[in-house]
PDB file of C-alpha atoms in Angstrom:
ATOM      1  CA  UNK A 224     123.142  96.738  92.299  1.00 40.00           C
ATOM      2  CA  UNK A 225     120.417  94.232  93.100  1.00 41.00           C
ATOM      3  CA  UNK A 226     121.458  92.223  96.156  1.00 44.00           C
ATOM      4  CA  UNK A 227     122.052  88.549  95.482  1.00 43.00           C
ATOM      5  CA  UNK A 228     120.282  87.117  98.479  1.00 44.00           C
ATOM      6  CA  UNK A 229     117.583  84.537  98.797  1.00 44.00           C
ATOM      7  CA  UNK A 230     114.043  85.812  98.666  1.00 43.00           C
ATOM      8  CA  UNK A 231     112.297  85.414 102.024  1.00 48.00           C
ATOM      9  CA  UNK A 232     109.475  82.903 102.046  1.00 57.00           C
ATOM     10  CA  UNK A 233     107.323  85.369 103.931  1.00 85.00           C
ATOM     11  CA  UNK A 234     107.365  89.091 104.573  1.00 93.00           C
ATOM     12  CA  UNK A 235     109.222  89.693 107.822  1.00 95.00           C
ATOM     13  CA  UNK A 236     107.180  91.330 110.561  1.00 96.00           C
ATOM     14  CA  UNK A 237     108.791  94.325 112.283  1.00 97.00           C
ATOM     15  CA  UNK A 238     107.502  95.744 115.545  1.00 97.00           C
ATOM     16  CA  UNK A 239     108.132  99.058 117.233  1.00 97.00           C
ATOM     17  CA  UNK A 240     106.576 100.380 120.415  1.00 96.00           C
ATOM     18  CA  UNK A 241     103.476 101.576 118.520  1.00 97.00           C
ATOM     19  CA  UNK A 242     103.595  99.967 115.084  1.00 97.00           C
ATOM     20  CA  UNK A 243     103.583  96.585 113.381  1.00 97.00           C
ATOM     21  CA  UNK A 244     105.029  96.444 109.855  1.00 97.00           C
ATOM     22  CA  UNK A 245     103.694  93.336 108.129  1.00 96.00           C
ATOM     23  CA  UNK A 246     102.806  91.991 104.711  1.00 94.00           C
ATOM     24  CA  UNK A 247      99.837  93.415 102.877  1.00 93.00           C
ATOM     25  CA  UNK A 248      96.522  91.545 102.975  1.00 92.00           C
ATOM     26  CA  UNK A 249      93.437  91.806 100.817  1.00 92.00           C
ATOM     27  CA  UNK A 250      91.511  93.200 103.804  1.00 92.00           C
ATOM     28  CA  UNK A 251      93.823  96.257 103.826  1.00 94.00           C
ATOM     29  CA  UNK A 252      92.161  97.452 100.636  1.00 92.00           C
ATOM     30  CA  UNK A 253      89.106  99.228 102.114  1.00 94.00           C
ATOM     31  CA  UNK A 254      91.178 101.208 104.625  1.00 93.00           C
ATOM     32  CA  UNK A 255      93.804 102.084 101.996  1.00 88.00           C
ATOM     33  CA  UNK A 256      91.174 103.158  99.486  1.00 90.00           C
ATOM     34  CA  UNK A 257      89.397 105.327 102.077  1.00 92.00           C
ATOM     35  CA  UNK A 258      92.731 106.853 103.117  1.00 88.00           C
ATOM     36  CA  UNK A 259      93.675 107.540  99.489  1.00 85.00           C
ATOM     37  CA  UNK A 260      90.613 109.754  99.001  1.00 84.00           C
ATOM     38  CA  UNK A 261      92.068 112.466 101.266  1.00 80.00           C
ATOM     39  CA  UNK A 262      93.822 115.360  99.540  1.00 74.00           C
ATOM     40  CA  UNK A 263      96.397 115.246 102.356  1.00 74.00           C
ATOM     41  CA  UNK A 264      97.206 111.677 101.320  1.00 73.00           C
ATOM     42  CA  UNK A 265      97.578 112.011  97.552  1.00 69.00           C
ATOM     43  CA  UNK A 266      98.457 115.669  96.886  1.00 67.00           C
ATOM     44  CA  UNK A 267     102.197 115.096  96.566  1.00 73.00           C
ATOM     45  CA  UNK A 268     102.027 112.224  94.091  1.00 73.00           C
ATOM     46  CA  UNK A 269      98.751 112.373  92.138  1.00 72.00           C
ATOM     47  CA  UNK A 270      96.593 115.352  91.238  1.00 71.00           C
ATOM     48  CA  UNK A 271      93.388 113.387  91.863  1.00 78.00           C
ATOM     49  CA  UNK A 272      92.542 110.547  94.217  1.00 79.00           C
ATOM     50  CA  UNK A 273      93.398 107.159  92.773  1.00 84.00           C
ATOM     51  CA  UNK A 274      90.458 105.082  91.582  1.00 86.00           C
ATOM     52  CA  UNK A 275      89.784 101.826  93.406  1.00 90.00           C
ATOM     53  CA  UNK A 276      91.417  99.836  90.603  1.00 93.00           C
ATOM     54  CA  UNK A 277      94.721 101.715  91.031  1.00 89.00           C
ATOM     55  CA  UNK A 278      94.714 101.299  94.811  1.00 88.00           C
ATOM     56  CA  UNK A 279      94.104  97.573  94.337  1.00 91.00           C
ATOM     57  CA  UNK A 280      97.022  97.380  91.842  1.00 91.00           C
ATOM     58  CA  UNK A 281      99.210  99.222  94.360  1.00 87.00           C
ATOM     59  CA  UNK A 282      98.286  96.729  97.068  1.00 88.00           C
ATOM     60  CA  UNK A 283      99.088  93.806  94.742  1.00 90.00           C
ATOM     61  CA  UNK A 284     102.361  95.420  93.639  1.00 89.00           C
ATOM     62  CA  UNK A 285     103.326  95.954  97.269  1.00 88.00           C
ATOM     63  CA  UNK A 286     102.678  92.319  98.098  1.00 88.00           C
ATOM     64  CA  UNK A 287     104.317  90.982  94.932  1.00 89.00           C
ATOM     65  CA  UNK A 288     107.483  93.035  95.252  1.00 91.00           C
ATOM     66  CA  UNK A 289     108.553  90.774  98.129  1.00 93.00           C
ATOM     67  CA  UNK A 290     108.138  87.619  96.026  1.00 90.00           C
ATOM     68  CA  UNK A 291     110.159  88.975  93.099  1.00 91.00           C
ATOM     69  CA  UNK A 292     112.765  91.191  94.760  1.00 92.00           C
ATOM     70  CA  UNK A 293     113.056  89.842  98.295  1.00 92.00           C
ATOM     71  CA  UNK A 294     112.074  93.219  99.714  1.00 95.00           C
ATOM     72  CA  UNK A 295     109.152  95.602  99.407  1.00 95.00           C
ATOM     73  CA  UNK A 296     106.685  97.742 101.256  1.00 95.00           C
ATOM     74  CA  UNK A 297     105.187  96.725 104.570  1.00 97.00           C
ATOM     75  CA  UNK A 298     101.637  97.476 105.539  1.00 95.00           C
ATOM     76  CA  UNK A 299     101.818  99.653 108.650  1.00 97.00           C
ATOM     77  CA  UNK A 300      99.386  98.774 111.407  1.00 96.00           C
ATOM     78  CA  UNK A 301      98.848 100.653 114.634  1.00 96.00           C
ATOM     79  CA  UNK A 302      99.498  98.055 117.352  1.00 95.00           C
ATOM     80  CA  UNK A 303      97.030  99.421 119.899  1.00 94.00           C
ATOM     81  CA  UNK A 304      94.066  99.438 117.510  1.00 94.00           C
ATOM     82  CA  UNK A 305      95.115  96.967 114.794  1.00 94.00           C
ATOM     83  CA  UNK A 306      94.176  99.676 112.263  1.00 94.00           C
ATOM     84  CA  UNK A 307      95.933  99.853 108.865  1.00 94.00           C
ATOM     85  CA  UNK A 308      97.613 103.270 108.679  1.00 95.00           C
ATOM     86  CA  UNK A 309      99.824 103.170 105.591  1.00 94.00           C
ATOM     87  CA  UNK A 310     102.912 101.696 103.995  1.00 95.00           C
ATOM     88  CA  UNK A 311     106.667 101.942 104.485  1.00 97.00           C
ATOM     89  CA  UNK A 312     109.434 100.118 102.708  1.00 97.00           C
ATOM     90  CA  UNK A 313     111.701  99.685  99.726  1.00 97.00           C
ATOM     91  CA  UNK A 314     111.109  99.170  96.061  1.00 94.00           C
ATOM     92  CA  UNK A 315     112.661  99.169  92.638  1.00 92.00           C
ATOM     93  CA  UNK A 316     110.208 100.407  90.016  1.00 91.00           C
ATOM     94  CA  UNK A 317     112.794 100.970  87.276  1.00 92.00           C
ATOM     95  CA  UNK A 318     111.471 104.520  87.079  1.00 91.00           C
ATOM     96  CA  UNK A 319     112.016 106.422  83.831  1.00 91.00           C
ATOM     97  CA  UNK A 320     113.640 109.432  85.461  1.00 92.00           C
ATOM     98  CA  UNK A 321     116.681 111.565  84.748  1.00 92.00           C
ATOM     99  CA  UNK A 322     119.029 111.268  86.484  1.00 93.00           C
ATOM    100  CA  UNK A 323     118.241 107.554  86.847  1.00 91.00           C
ATOM    101  CA  UNK A 324     117.911 106.013  90.285  1.00 92.00           C
ATOM    102  CA  UNK A 325     119.794 102.922  89.132  1.00 88.00           C
ATOM    103  CA  UNK A 326     119.458  99.753  91.148  1.00 90.00           C
ATOM    104  CA  UNK A 327     119.714 101.405  94.560  1.00 93.00           C
ATOM    105  CA  UNK A 328     116.822 100.451  96.839  1.00 95.00           C
ATOM    106  CA  UNK A 329     114.251 103.255  96.813  1.00 96.00           C
ATOM    107  CA  UNK A 330     112.735 103.949 100.203  1.00 97.00           C
ATOM    108  CA  UNK A 331     109.268 105.383 100.644  1.00 96.00           C
ATOM    109  CA  UNK A 332     106.577 105.957 103.208  1.00 95.00           C
ATOM    110  CA  UNK A 333     102.967 107.082 103.018  1.00 93.00           C
ATOM    111  CA  UNK A 334     100.740 107.267 106.054  1.00 93.00           C
ATOM    112  CA  UNK A 335      97.158 108.118 106.882  1.00 90.00           C
ATOM    113  CA  UNK A 336      96.820 111.901 107.285  1.00 87.00           C
ATOM    114  CA  UNK A 337      94.860 111.240 110.502  1.00 89.00           C
ATOM    115  CA  UNK A 338      98.104 110.143 112.195  1.00 86.00           C
ATOM    116  CA  UNK A 339     100.454 112.768 110.747  1.00 87.00           C
ATOM    117  CA  UNK A 340     102.534 114.639 113.288  1.00 90.00           C
ATOM    118  CA  UNK A 341     102.707 111.786 115.809  1.00 93.00           C
ATOM    119  CA  UNK A 342     106.148 110.473 114.884  1.00 94.00           C
ATOM    120  CA  UNK A 343     104.842 107.289 113.240  1.00 96.00           C
ATOM    121  CA  UNK A 344     106.774 107.916 109.996  1.00 95.00           C
ATOM    122  CA  UNK A 345     110.059 108.273 111.870  1.00 96.00           C
ATOM    123  CA  UNK A 346     109.295 105.236 114.011  1.00 97.00           C
ATOM    124  CA  UNK A 347     108.474 103.080 110.972  1.00 97.00           C
ATOM    125  CA  UNK A 348     111.384 104.363 108.856  1.00 97.00           C
ATOM    126  CA  UNK A 349     113.814 103.599 111.692  1.00 97.00           C
ATOM    127  CA  UNK A 350     112.528 100.010 111.915  1.00 98.00           C
ATOM    128  CA  UNK A 351     112.680  99.542 108.140  1.00 97.00           C
ATOM    129  CA  UNK A 352     116.237 100.912 107.970  1.00 96.00           C
ATOM    130  CA  UNK A 353     117.334  98.611 110.777  1.00 95.00           C
ATOM    131  CA  UNK A 354     115.983  95.659 108.781  1.00 96.00           C
ATOM    132  CA  UNK A 355     117.621  97.001 105.602  1.00 95.00           C
ATOM    133  CA  UNK A 356     121.034  97.130 107.255  1.00 93.00           C
ATOM    134  CA  UNK A 357     120.996  93.360 107.664  1.00 92.00           C
ATOM    135  CA  UNK A 358     119.298  92.624 104.327  1.00 92.00           C
ATOM    136  CA  UNK A 359     121.079  95.000 101.923  1.00 90.00           C
ATOM    137  CA  UNK A 360     124.265  95.538 103.905  1.00 89.00           C
ATOM    138  CA  UNK A 361     126.096  98.808 103.357  1.00 89.00           C
ATOM    139  CA  UNK A 362     124.094  99.891 100.286  1.00 91.00           C
ATOM    140  CA  UNK A 363     123.300 103.357  98.955  1.00 94.00           C
ATOM    141  CA  UNK A 364     119.564 104.087  99.140  1.00 96.00           C
ATOM    142  CA  UNK A 365     117.458 106.691  97.379  1.00 97.00           C
ATOM    143  CA  UNK A 366     114.051 108.285  97.702  1.00 97.00           C
ATOM    144  CA  UNK A 367     112.017 110.801  95.749  1.00 96.00           C
ATOM    145  CA  UNK A 368     109.873 113.424  97.444  1.00 96.00           C
ATOM    146  CA  UNK A 369     107.804 116.331  96.158  1.00 94.00           C
ATOM    147  CA  UNK A 370     109.608 119.589  97.070  1.00 96.00           C
ATOM    148  CA  UNK A 371     106.532 120.921  98.899  1.00 94.00           C
ATOM    149  CA  UNK A 372     106.305 117.841 101.147  1.00 93.00           C
ATOM    150  CA  UNK A 373     108.303 119.420 103.971  1.00 94.00           C
ATOM    151  CA  UNK A 374     107.366 116.813 106.633  1.00 94.00           C
ATOM    152  CA  UNK A 375     108.661 113.943 104.464  1.00 95.00           C
ATOM    153  CA  UNK A 376     111.789 115.895 103.575  1.00 97.00           C
ATOM    154  CA  UNK A 377     112.405 116.325 107.325  1.00 96.00           C
ATOM    155  CA  UNK A 378     111.990 112.589 107.938  1.00 97.00           C
ATOM    156  CA  UNK A 379     114.376 111.840 105.091  1.00 97.00           C
ATOM    157  CA  UNK A 380     116.993 114.262 106.463  1.00 98.00           C
ATOM    158  CA  UNK A 381     116.638 112.784 109.951  1.00 97.00           C
ATOM    159  CA  UNK A 382     117.746 109.411 108.561  1.00 97.00           C
ATOM    160  CA  UNK A 383     120.668 110.695 106.502  1.00 96.00           C
ATOM    161  CA  UNK A 384     119.063 111.254 103.098  1.00 98.00           C
ATOM    162  CA  UNK A 385     120.283 114.383 101.322  1.00 97.00           C
ATOM    163  CA  UNK A 386     119.314 116.020  98.031  1.00 97.00           C
ATOM    164  CA  UNK A 387     121.469 115.213  95.035  1.00 96.00           C
ATOM    165  CA  UNK A 388     119.231 116.371  92.162  1.00 97.00           C
ATOM    166  CA  UNK A 389     115.882 117.827  91.162  1.00 97.00           C
ATOM    167  CA  UNK A 390     113.811 116.485  88.322  1.00 95.00           C
ATOM    168  CA  UNK A 391     110.333 116.194  86.902  1.00 93.00           C
ATOM    169  CA  UNK A 392     108.514 112.896  87.183  1.00 91.00           C
ATOM    170  CA  UNK A 393     105.103 112.347  85.616  1.00 87.00           C
ATOM    171  CA  UNK A 394     104.840 116.082  85.090  1.00 87.00           C
ATOM    172  CA  UNK A 395     105.509 117.021  88.724  1.00 89.00           C
ATOM    173  CA  UNK A 396     108.654 118.367  90.360  1.00 93.00           C
ATOM    174  CA  UNK A 397     110.558 116.003  92.639  1.00 95.00           C
ATOM    175  CA  UNK A 398     113.627 116.062  94.830  1.00 97.00           C
ATOM    176  CA  UNK A 399     115.952 113.076  94.459  1.00 97.00           C
ATOM    177  CA  UNK A 400     117.622 112.170  97.731  1.00 97.00           C
ATOM    178  CA  UNK A 401     120.256 109.604  98.589  1.00 97.00           C
ATOM    179  CA  UNK A 402     121.548 108.007 101.722  1.00 96.00           C
ATOM    180  CA  UNK A 403     125.142 106.914 101.297  1.00 93.00           C
ATOM    181  CA  UNK A 404     126.110 103.342 102.114  1.00 90.00           C
ATOM    182  CA  UNK A 405     126.240 103.022 105.883  1.00 81.00           C
ATOM    183  CA  UNK A 406     129.239 101.301 107.485  1.00 76.00           C
ATOM    184  CA  UNK A 407     128.447  97.970 109.143  1.00 65.00           C
TER     185      UNK A 407
END
């Protein structure tokens, strides 16, 4: 179910000890495009690096999701350096997938391979889920992860997501995970 709440006038900024989750800006494009060229970045969701046009569309979609849905993906910035290092958040893409995801918020995260293994994904996911508890309330959440993406599957499990189905999406295998509604 889509929550019936007012859409925030601005993307909320979340801070952790090492990260700032903020709205996307046009100047995130160059860093995101450079990051997307790495096989370690795109291998679990596209066979080839995305062209610049697709990365730009992704940035615009990420920014626009907030205006339409009241939630979306945050740009993840390393606080110490101010460097853009990825995206974490929630979306509803009305994916054509069986079994369908429905209207449950879909959580996702994608970070620069240069920072993998430092706990940034867990730190950012924890902050996003804390925000989600107050925004969505006790709502079921879902995510989809490639079965070979063991680090992301570990992050998902750490935060209570568990597998409920396997499917093929855009010709690739995926694991569908859900996180049951959390009590208030």
